[in-house]
XYZ file of C-alpha atoms in Angstrom:
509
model
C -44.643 -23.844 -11.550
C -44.035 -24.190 -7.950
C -47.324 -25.358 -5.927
C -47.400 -22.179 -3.667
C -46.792 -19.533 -6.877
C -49.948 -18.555 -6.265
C -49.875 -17.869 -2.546
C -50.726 -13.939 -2.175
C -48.274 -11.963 -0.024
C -49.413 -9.091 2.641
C -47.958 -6.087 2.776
C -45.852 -6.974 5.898
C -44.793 -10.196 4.590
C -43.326 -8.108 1.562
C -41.776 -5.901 3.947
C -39.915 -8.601 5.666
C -39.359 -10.475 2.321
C -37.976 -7.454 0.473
C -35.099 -7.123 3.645
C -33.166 -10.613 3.091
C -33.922 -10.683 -0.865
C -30.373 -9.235 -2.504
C -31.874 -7.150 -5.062
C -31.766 -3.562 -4.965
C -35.527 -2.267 -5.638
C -36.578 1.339 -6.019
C -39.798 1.560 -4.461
C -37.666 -0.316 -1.376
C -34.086 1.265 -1.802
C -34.019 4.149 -4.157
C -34.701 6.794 -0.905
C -31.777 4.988 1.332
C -29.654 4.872 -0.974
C -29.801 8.883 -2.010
C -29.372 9.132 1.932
C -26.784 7.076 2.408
C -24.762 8.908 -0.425
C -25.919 12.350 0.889
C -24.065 11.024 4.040
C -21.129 9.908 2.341
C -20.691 12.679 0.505
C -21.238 15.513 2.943
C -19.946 14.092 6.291
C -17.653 11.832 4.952
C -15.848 12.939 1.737
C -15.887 16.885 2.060
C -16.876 17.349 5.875
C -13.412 14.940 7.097
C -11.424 15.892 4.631
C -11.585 19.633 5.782
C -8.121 21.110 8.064
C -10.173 22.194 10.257
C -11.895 18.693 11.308
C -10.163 16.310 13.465
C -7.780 13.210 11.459
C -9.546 10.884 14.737
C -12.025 11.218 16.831
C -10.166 8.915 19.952
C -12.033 6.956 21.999
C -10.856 3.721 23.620
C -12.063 0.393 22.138
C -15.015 0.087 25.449
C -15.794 3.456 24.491
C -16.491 2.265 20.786
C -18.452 -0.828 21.861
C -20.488 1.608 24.171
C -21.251 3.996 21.310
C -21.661 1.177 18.713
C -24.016 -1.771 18.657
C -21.107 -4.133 16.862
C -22.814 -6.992 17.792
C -24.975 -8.844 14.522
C -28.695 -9.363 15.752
C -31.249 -11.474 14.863
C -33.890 -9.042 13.257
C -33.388 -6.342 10.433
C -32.814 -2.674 11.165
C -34.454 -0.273 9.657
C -33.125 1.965 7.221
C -32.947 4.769 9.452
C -31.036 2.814 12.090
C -28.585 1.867 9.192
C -27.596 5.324 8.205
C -26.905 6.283 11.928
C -24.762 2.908 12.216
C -22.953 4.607 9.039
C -22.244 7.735 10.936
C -21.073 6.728 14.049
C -18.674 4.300 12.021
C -17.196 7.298 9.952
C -17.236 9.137 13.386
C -15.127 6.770 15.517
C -13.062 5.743 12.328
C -9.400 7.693 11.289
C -10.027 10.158 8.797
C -7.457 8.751 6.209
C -8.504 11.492 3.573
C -7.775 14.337 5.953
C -4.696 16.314 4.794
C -3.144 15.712 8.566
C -2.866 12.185 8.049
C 0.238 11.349 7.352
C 1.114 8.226 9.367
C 1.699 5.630 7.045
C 2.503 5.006 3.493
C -0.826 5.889 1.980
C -3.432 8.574 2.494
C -6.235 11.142 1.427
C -9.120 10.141 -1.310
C -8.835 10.629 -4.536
C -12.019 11.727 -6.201
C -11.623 10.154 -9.109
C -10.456 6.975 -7.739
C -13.059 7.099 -5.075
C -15.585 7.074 -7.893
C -14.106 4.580 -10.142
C -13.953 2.769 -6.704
C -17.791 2.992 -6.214
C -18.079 1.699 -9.829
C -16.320 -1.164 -9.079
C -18.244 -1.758 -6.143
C -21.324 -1.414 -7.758
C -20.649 -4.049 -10.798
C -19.485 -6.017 -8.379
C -17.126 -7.842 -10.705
C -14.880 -10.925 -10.212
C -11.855 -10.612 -12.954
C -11.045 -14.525 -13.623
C -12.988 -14.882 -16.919
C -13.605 -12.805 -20.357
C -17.519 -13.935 -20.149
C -17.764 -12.099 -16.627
C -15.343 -9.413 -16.637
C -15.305 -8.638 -20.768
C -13.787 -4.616 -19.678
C -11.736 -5.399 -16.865
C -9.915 -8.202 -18.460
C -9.163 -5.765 -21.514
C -8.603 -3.100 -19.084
C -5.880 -4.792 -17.028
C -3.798 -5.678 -19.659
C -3.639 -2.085 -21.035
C -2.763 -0.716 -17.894
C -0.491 -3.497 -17.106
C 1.244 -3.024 -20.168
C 1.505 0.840 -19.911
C 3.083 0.321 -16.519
C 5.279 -2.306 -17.653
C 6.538 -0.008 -20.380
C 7.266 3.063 -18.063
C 9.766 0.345 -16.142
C 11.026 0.573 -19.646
C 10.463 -3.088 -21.268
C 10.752 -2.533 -24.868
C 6.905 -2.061 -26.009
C 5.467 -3.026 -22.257
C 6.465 -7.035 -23.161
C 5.948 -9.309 -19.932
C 3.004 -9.694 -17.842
C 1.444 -9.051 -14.615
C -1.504 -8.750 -12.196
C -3.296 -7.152 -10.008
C -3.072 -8.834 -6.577
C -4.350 -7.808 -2.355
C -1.119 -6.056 -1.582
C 2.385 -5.566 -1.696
C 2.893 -8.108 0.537
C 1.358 -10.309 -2.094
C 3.064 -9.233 -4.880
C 6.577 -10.017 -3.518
C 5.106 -13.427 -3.099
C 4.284 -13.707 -6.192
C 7.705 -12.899 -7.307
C 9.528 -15.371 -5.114
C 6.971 -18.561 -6.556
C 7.566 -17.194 -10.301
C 11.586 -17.019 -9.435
C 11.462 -20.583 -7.785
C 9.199 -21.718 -10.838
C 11.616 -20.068 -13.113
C 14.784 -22.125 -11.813
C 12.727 -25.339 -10.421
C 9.393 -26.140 -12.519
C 9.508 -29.319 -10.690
C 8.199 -27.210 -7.609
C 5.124 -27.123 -8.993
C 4.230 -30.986 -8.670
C 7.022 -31.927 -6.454
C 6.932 -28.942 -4.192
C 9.883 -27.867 -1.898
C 11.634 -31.519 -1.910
C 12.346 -32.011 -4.922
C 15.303 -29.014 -5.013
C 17.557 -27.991 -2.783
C 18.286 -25.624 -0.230
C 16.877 -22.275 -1.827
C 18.136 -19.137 -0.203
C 16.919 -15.278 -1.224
C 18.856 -12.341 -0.453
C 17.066 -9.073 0.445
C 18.246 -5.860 2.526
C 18.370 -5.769 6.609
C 15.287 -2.776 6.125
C 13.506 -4.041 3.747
C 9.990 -4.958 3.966
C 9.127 -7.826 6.262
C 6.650 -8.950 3.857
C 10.165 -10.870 1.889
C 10.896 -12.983 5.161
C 6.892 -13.362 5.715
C 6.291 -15.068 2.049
C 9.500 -16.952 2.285
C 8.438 -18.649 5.524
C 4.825 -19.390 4.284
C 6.156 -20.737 0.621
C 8.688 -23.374 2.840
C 11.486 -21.366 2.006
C 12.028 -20.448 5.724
C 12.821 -17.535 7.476
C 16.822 -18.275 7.831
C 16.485 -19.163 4.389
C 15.849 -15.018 4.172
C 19.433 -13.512 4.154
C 19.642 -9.942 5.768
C 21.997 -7.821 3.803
C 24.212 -5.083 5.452
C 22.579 -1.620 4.515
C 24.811 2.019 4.253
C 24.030 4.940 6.388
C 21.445 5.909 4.332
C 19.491 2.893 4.286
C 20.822 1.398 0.717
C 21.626 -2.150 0.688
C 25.676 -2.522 0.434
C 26.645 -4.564 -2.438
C 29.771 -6.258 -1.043
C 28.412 -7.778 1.877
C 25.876 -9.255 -1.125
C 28.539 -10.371 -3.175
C 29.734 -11.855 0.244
C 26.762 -13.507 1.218
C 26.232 -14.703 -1.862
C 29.159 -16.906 -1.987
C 28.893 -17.960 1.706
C 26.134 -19.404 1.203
C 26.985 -21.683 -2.115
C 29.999 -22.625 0.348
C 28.074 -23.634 2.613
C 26.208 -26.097 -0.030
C 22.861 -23.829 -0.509
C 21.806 -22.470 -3.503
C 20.887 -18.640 -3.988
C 18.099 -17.923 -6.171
C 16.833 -14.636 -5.571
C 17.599 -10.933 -4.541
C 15.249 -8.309 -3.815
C 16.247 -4.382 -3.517
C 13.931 -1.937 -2.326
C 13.084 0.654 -3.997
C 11.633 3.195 -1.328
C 12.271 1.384 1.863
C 9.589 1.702 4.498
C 10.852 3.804 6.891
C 13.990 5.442 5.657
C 12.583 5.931 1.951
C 16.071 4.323 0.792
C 16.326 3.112 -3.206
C 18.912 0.266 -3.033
C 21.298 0.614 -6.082
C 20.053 -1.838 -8.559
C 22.189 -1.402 -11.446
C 25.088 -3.318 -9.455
C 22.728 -5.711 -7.909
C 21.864 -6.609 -11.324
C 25.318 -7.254 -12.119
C 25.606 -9.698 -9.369
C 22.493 -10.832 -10.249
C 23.535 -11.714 -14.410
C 27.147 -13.340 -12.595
C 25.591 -15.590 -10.339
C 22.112 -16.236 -12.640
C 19.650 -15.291 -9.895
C 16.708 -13.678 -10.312
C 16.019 -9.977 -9.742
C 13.305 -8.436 -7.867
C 12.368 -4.667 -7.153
C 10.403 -4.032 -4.563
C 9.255 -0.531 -5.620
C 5.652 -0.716 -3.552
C 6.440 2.505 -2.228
C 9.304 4.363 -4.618
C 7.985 3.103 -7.993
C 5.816 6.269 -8.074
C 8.440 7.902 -9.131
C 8.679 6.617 -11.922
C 6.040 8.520 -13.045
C 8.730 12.117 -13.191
C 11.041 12.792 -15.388
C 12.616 14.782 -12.348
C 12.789 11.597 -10.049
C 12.691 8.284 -12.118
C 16.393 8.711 -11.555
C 15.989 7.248 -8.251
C 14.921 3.885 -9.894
C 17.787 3.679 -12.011
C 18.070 0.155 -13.536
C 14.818 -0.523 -12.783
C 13.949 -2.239 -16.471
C 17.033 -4.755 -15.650
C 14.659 -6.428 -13.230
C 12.998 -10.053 -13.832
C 10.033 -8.577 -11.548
C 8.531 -5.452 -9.514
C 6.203 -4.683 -6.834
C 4.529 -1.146 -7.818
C 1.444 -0.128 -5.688
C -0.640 2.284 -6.952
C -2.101 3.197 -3.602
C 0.873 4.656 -1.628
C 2.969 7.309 -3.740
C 0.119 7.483 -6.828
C -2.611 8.423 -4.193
C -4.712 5.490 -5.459
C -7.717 4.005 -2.875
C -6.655 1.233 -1.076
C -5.981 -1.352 -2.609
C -4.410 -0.779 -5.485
C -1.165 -3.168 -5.983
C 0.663 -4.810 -9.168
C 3.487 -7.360 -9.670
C 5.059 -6.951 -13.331
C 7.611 -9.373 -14.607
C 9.555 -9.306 -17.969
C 8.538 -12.906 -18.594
C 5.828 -13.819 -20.391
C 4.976 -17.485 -19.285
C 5.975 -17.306 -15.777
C 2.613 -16.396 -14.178
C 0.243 -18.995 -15.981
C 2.765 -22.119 -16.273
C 3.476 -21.648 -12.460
C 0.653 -21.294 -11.153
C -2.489 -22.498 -13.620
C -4.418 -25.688 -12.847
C -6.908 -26.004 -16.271
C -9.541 -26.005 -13.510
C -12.401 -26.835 -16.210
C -15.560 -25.706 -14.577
C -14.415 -22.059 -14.947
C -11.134 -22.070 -17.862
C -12.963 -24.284 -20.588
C -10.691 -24.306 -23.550
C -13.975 -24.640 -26.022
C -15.429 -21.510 -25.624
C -16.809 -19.477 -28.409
C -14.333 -16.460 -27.617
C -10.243 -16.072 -27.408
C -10.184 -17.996 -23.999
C -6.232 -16.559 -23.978
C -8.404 -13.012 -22.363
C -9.610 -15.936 -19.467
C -6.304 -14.655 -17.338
C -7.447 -15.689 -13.737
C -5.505 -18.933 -13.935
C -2.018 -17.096 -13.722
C -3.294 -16.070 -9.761
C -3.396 -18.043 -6.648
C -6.592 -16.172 -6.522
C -10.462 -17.240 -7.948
C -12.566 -14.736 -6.970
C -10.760 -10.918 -7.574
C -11.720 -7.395 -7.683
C -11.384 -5.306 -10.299
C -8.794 -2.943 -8.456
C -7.628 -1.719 -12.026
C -10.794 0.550 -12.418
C -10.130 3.276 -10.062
C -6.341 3.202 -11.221
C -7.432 3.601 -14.899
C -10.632 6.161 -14.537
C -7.719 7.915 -12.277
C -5.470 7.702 -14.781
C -7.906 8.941 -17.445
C -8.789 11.922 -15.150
C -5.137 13.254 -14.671
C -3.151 11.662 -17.491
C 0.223 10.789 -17.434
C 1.180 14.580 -17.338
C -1.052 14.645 -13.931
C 0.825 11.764 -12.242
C 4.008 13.585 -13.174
C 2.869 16.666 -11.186
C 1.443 14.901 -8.494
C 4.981 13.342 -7.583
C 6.793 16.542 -8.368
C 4.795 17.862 -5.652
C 5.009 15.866 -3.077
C 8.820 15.896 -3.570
C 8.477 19.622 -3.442
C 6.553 19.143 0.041
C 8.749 17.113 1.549
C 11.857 19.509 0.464
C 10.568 22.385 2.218
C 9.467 20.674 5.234
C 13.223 19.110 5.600
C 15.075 22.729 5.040
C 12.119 24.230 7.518
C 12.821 22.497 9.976
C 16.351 22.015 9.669
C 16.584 25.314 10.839
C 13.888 25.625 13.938
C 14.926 24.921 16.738
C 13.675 21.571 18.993
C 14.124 19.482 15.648
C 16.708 16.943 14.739
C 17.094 15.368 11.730
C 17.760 11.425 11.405
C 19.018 11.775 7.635
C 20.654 14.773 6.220
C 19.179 14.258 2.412
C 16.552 11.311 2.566
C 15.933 10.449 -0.998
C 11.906 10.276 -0.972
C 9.237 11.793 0.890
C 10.076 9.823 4.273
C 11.022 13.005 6.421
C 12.721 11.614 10.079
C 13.562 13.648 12.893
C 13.719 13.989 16.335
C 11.240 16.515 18.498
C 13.577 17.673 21.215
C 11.413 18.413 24.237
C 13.345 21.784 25.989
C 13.751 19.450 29.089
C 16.081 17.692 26.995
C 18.172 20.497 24.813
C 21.684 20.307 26.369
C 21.765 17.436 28.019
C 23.128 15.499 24.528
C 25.999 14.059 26.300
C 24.205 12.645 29.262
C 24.316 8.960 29.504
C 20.140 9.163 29.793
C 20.027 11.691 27.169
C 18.807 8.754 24.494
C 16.696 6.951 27.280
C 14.965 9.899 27.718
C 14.776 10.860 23.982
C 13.348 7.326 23.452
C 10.042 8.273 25.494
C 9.319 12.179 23.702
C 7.745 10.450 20.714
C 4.965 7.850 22.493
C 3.748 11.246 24.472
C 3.841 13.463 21.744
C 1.705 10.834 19.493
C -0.497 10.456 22.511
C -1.418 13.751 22.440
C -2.150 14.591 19.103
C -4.244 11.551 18.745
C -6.303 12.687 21.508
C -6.967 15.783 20.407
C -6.994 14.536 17.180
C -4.581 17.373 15.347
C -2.801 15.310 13.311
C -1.515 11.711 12.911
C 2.337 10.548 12.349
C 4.503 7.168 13.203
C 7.252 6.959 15.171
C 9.615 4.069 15.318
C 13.023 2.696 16.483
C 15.519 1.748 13.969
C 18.357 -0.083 14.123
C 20.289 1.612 17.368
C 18.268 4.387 16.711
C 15.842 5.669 19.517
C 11.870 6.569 18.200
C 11.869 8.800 15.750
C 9.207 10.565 13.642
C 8.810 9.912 10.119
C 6.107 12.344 8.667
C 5.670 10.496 4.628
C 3.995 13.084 2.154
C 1.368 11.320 -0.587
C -0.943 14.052 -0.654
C -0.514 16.186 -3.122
C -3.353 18.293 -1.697
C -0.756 20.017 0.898
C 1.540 23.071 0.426
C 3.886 25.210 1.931
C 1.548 26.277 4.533
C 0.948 22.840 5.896
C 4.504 22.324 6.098
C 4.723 24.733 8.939
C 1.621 23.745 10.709
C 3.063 20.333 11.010
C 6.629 22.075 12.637
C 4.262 24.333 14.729
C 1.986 21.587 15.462
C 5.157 19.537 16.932
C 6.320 22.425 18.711
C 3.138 23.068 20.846
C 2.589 19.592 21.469
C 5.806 18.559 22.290
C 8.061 21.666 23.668
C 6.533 21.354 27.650
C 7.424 17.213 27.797
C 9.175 16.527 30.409
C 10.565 12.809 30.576
């Protein structure tokens, strides 16, 4: 026993003892914490995720350090001081659950995910080992496997993980590809093959070029392929690139189609990619982050035709599946791939004499140790709404984004960037009535270019509603409004039309 066991503690001493120790204790905790998630719940999860609150409260970033103490001090708050820190961060923060948000690829809170979320938060697992993770280990290869076998590998065969990000996950398919063709990679690393070049569309996701560059691929190493009118990669210029390259003494590897590009929602035909890919032996990759949703309705898996002739897919959860951040998976039809290429037998944590099945001890297939359990809101999700709940979900949201193309197809002020976009990416124009006749001036696209910085000004300072605008290609900013939500209807469709109108109709640039 230590010598000072017996040392008596005062009340303030256990005060200030009880603060650092990381032990939740109810005499301590039990009151804060019913506070806290009184807080969360009412002013967070059902007071911001009302129409009538705001999707952002704006304030500039001296504004937020004024209203904020975001500096770390040296003493403890106190509990009350904590909760009003947890207010004026919800406060000041965007309102991602608020049906107006519709700015980026993912949005609103699911309730069943949110939960399944806390859950995980509050076992505060790390998914490497059976011994420390005995559900989530079970649990990720039963979702994996379900997922794998709606791509439509015979009985869900393959593997996969959960992994931070899409971004991630089509890493993880361009080191399994390379380990596939080159094992020596592993222990030799990038000298010991040659020149390895990857093909992937001019709009897809920079995330390809990004992981190429950091696994010494190199960015020129990252072949931009032509893409059609409508965003889909064009399969000749492939074919031509392709052989360019092995004339020019490199050696292909790898293409990756999109499967709901970012901004144009584009599915890249994969059925003759995969052709090319089977004719030149190069590995196939889908990168279905956003689209592979879809896959999910019987009325729109269509759009992912081909889909099971892939070697591996990104599919995130999070953005079309309304899943809390993060929520992403790479699935590949081979088995092996994941643990020979990336294991290390590291033996403090992966002993082999164990006194369970140490094949459940997956975390050696990551580049990760430590790793959330991400699967757990997916699954209690999934549990919640079924497969049947999914499928109406998406049906939705294609429904949504229908009606708000044909609305405002017809109103006047709007122009559309694509005719018949093939997901829920909706791109138009706002034509300010400064502008409406002037088409054939030479400033006419000048001008245009400016509408969409003022009009996103102003409804992020009052707050109304958020949505991205871009350039693209030699196209001037456009909006592109992206439906997840399943939450919205009709009715929103024309507030966001309306909502465009009034901010945007007096502009004059």
């Amino acid at each position: 026993m230590p010598a000072d066991s017996n040392i008596i503690v005062t009340g303030d001493e256990r005060e200030n003892t009880i603060q650092f120790q990381s032990l939740p204790e109810r005499s301590k905790h039990e009151d804060f914490f019913r506070r806290a998630v009184d807080l969360l719940v009412e002013r967070v999860v059902f007071g911001r995720a009302s129409r009538s609150s705001k999707v952002v409260e704006w304030a500039a970033p001296e504004d937020i350090k004024k209203a904020i103490d975001l500096k770390p001090r040296d003493g403890p708050a106190t509990h009350d001081e904590l909760l009003a820190f947890m207010a004026d961060v919800a406060r000041y923060s965007v309102n991602t659950a608020h049906p107006y948000f519709v700015n980026q690829l993912f949005s609103s809170v699911d309730p069943y995910g949110l939960i399944g979320q806390w859950l995980t938060d509050a076992l505060n697992p790390s998914v490497y080992t059976f011994e420390v993770a005995p559900v989530f280990t079970l649990m990720e290869e039963e979702v994996l496997r379900e997922m794998r076998a709606i791509v439509g590998w015979s009985n869900g065969e393959g593997d996969g993980i959960f992994c931070p990000g899409g971004s991630i996950a089509n890493g993880y398919a361009i080191s399994c590809a390379r380990y596939h063709f080159y094992p020596e990679t592993k222990s030799k690393g990038v000298y010991a093959v040659p020149n390895l070049v990857i093909f992937t569309s001019e709009l897809a996701h920079y995330s390809t070029r990004k992981m190429a560059a950091f696994m010494g691929i190199g960015n020129d190493n990252c072949i931009a392929i032509k893409s059609d009118e409508l965003g889909k990669m064009d399969v000749e210029d492939l074919e031509k690139k392709i052989n360019e390259t092995i004339e020019n003494g490199s050696t292909p590897f790898m293409v990756t189609v999109t499967s709901g590009t970012t901004v144009f929602g584009a599915f890249d035909p994969i059925v003759p990619v995969a052709n090319l890919c089977k004719k030149y032996s190069l590995w196939l990759h889908v990168d279905a982050a956003w689209g592979g949703g879809a896959l999910m309705s019987k009325k729109h898996r269509h759009l992912l035709n081909g889909i099971e002739l892939a070697d591996s897919i990104t599919w995130n959860p999070h953005k079309l599946l309304a899943a809390p951040q993060q929520c992403s998976t790479f699935l590949t039809k081979h088995k092996r791939v994941l643990e020979e290429g990336h294991s290390s037998n590291a033996k403090y944590l992966f002993q082999k004499d164990k006194f369970y099945d140490t094949s459940y001890d997956t975390g050696d297939k990551h580049i990760q140790c430590g790793r959330r359990a991400d699967v757990l809101k997916y699954w209690f999700m999934w549990k919640a709404k079924g497969t049947e709940g999914f499928e109406k979900h998406i049906d939705k949201l294609f429904d949504n984004a229908k009606f708000f193309l044909e609305h405002i197809k017809h109103r006047e002020g709007f122009r559309l960037v694509l005719e018949k976009p093939e997901c829920t990416n909706i791109m138009f124009w706002y034509v300010p009535k400064c502008l409406r006749g002037w088409e054939n001036d030479p400033t006419y696209n000048e001008r245009l270019h400016k509408v969409a910085p003022k009009i996103k000004e102003r409804m992020i300072k009052e707050g109304s509603m958020m949505v991205t605008y871009q350039p693209q290609g030699d196209l001037v900013n456009f909006f592109r409004i992206v439906f997840q939500n399943s939450a919205l209807d009709h009715k929103d469709m024309v507030y966001f039309a309306n909502e465009f109108e009034r901010l945007g109709s007096d502009i004059i640039v």
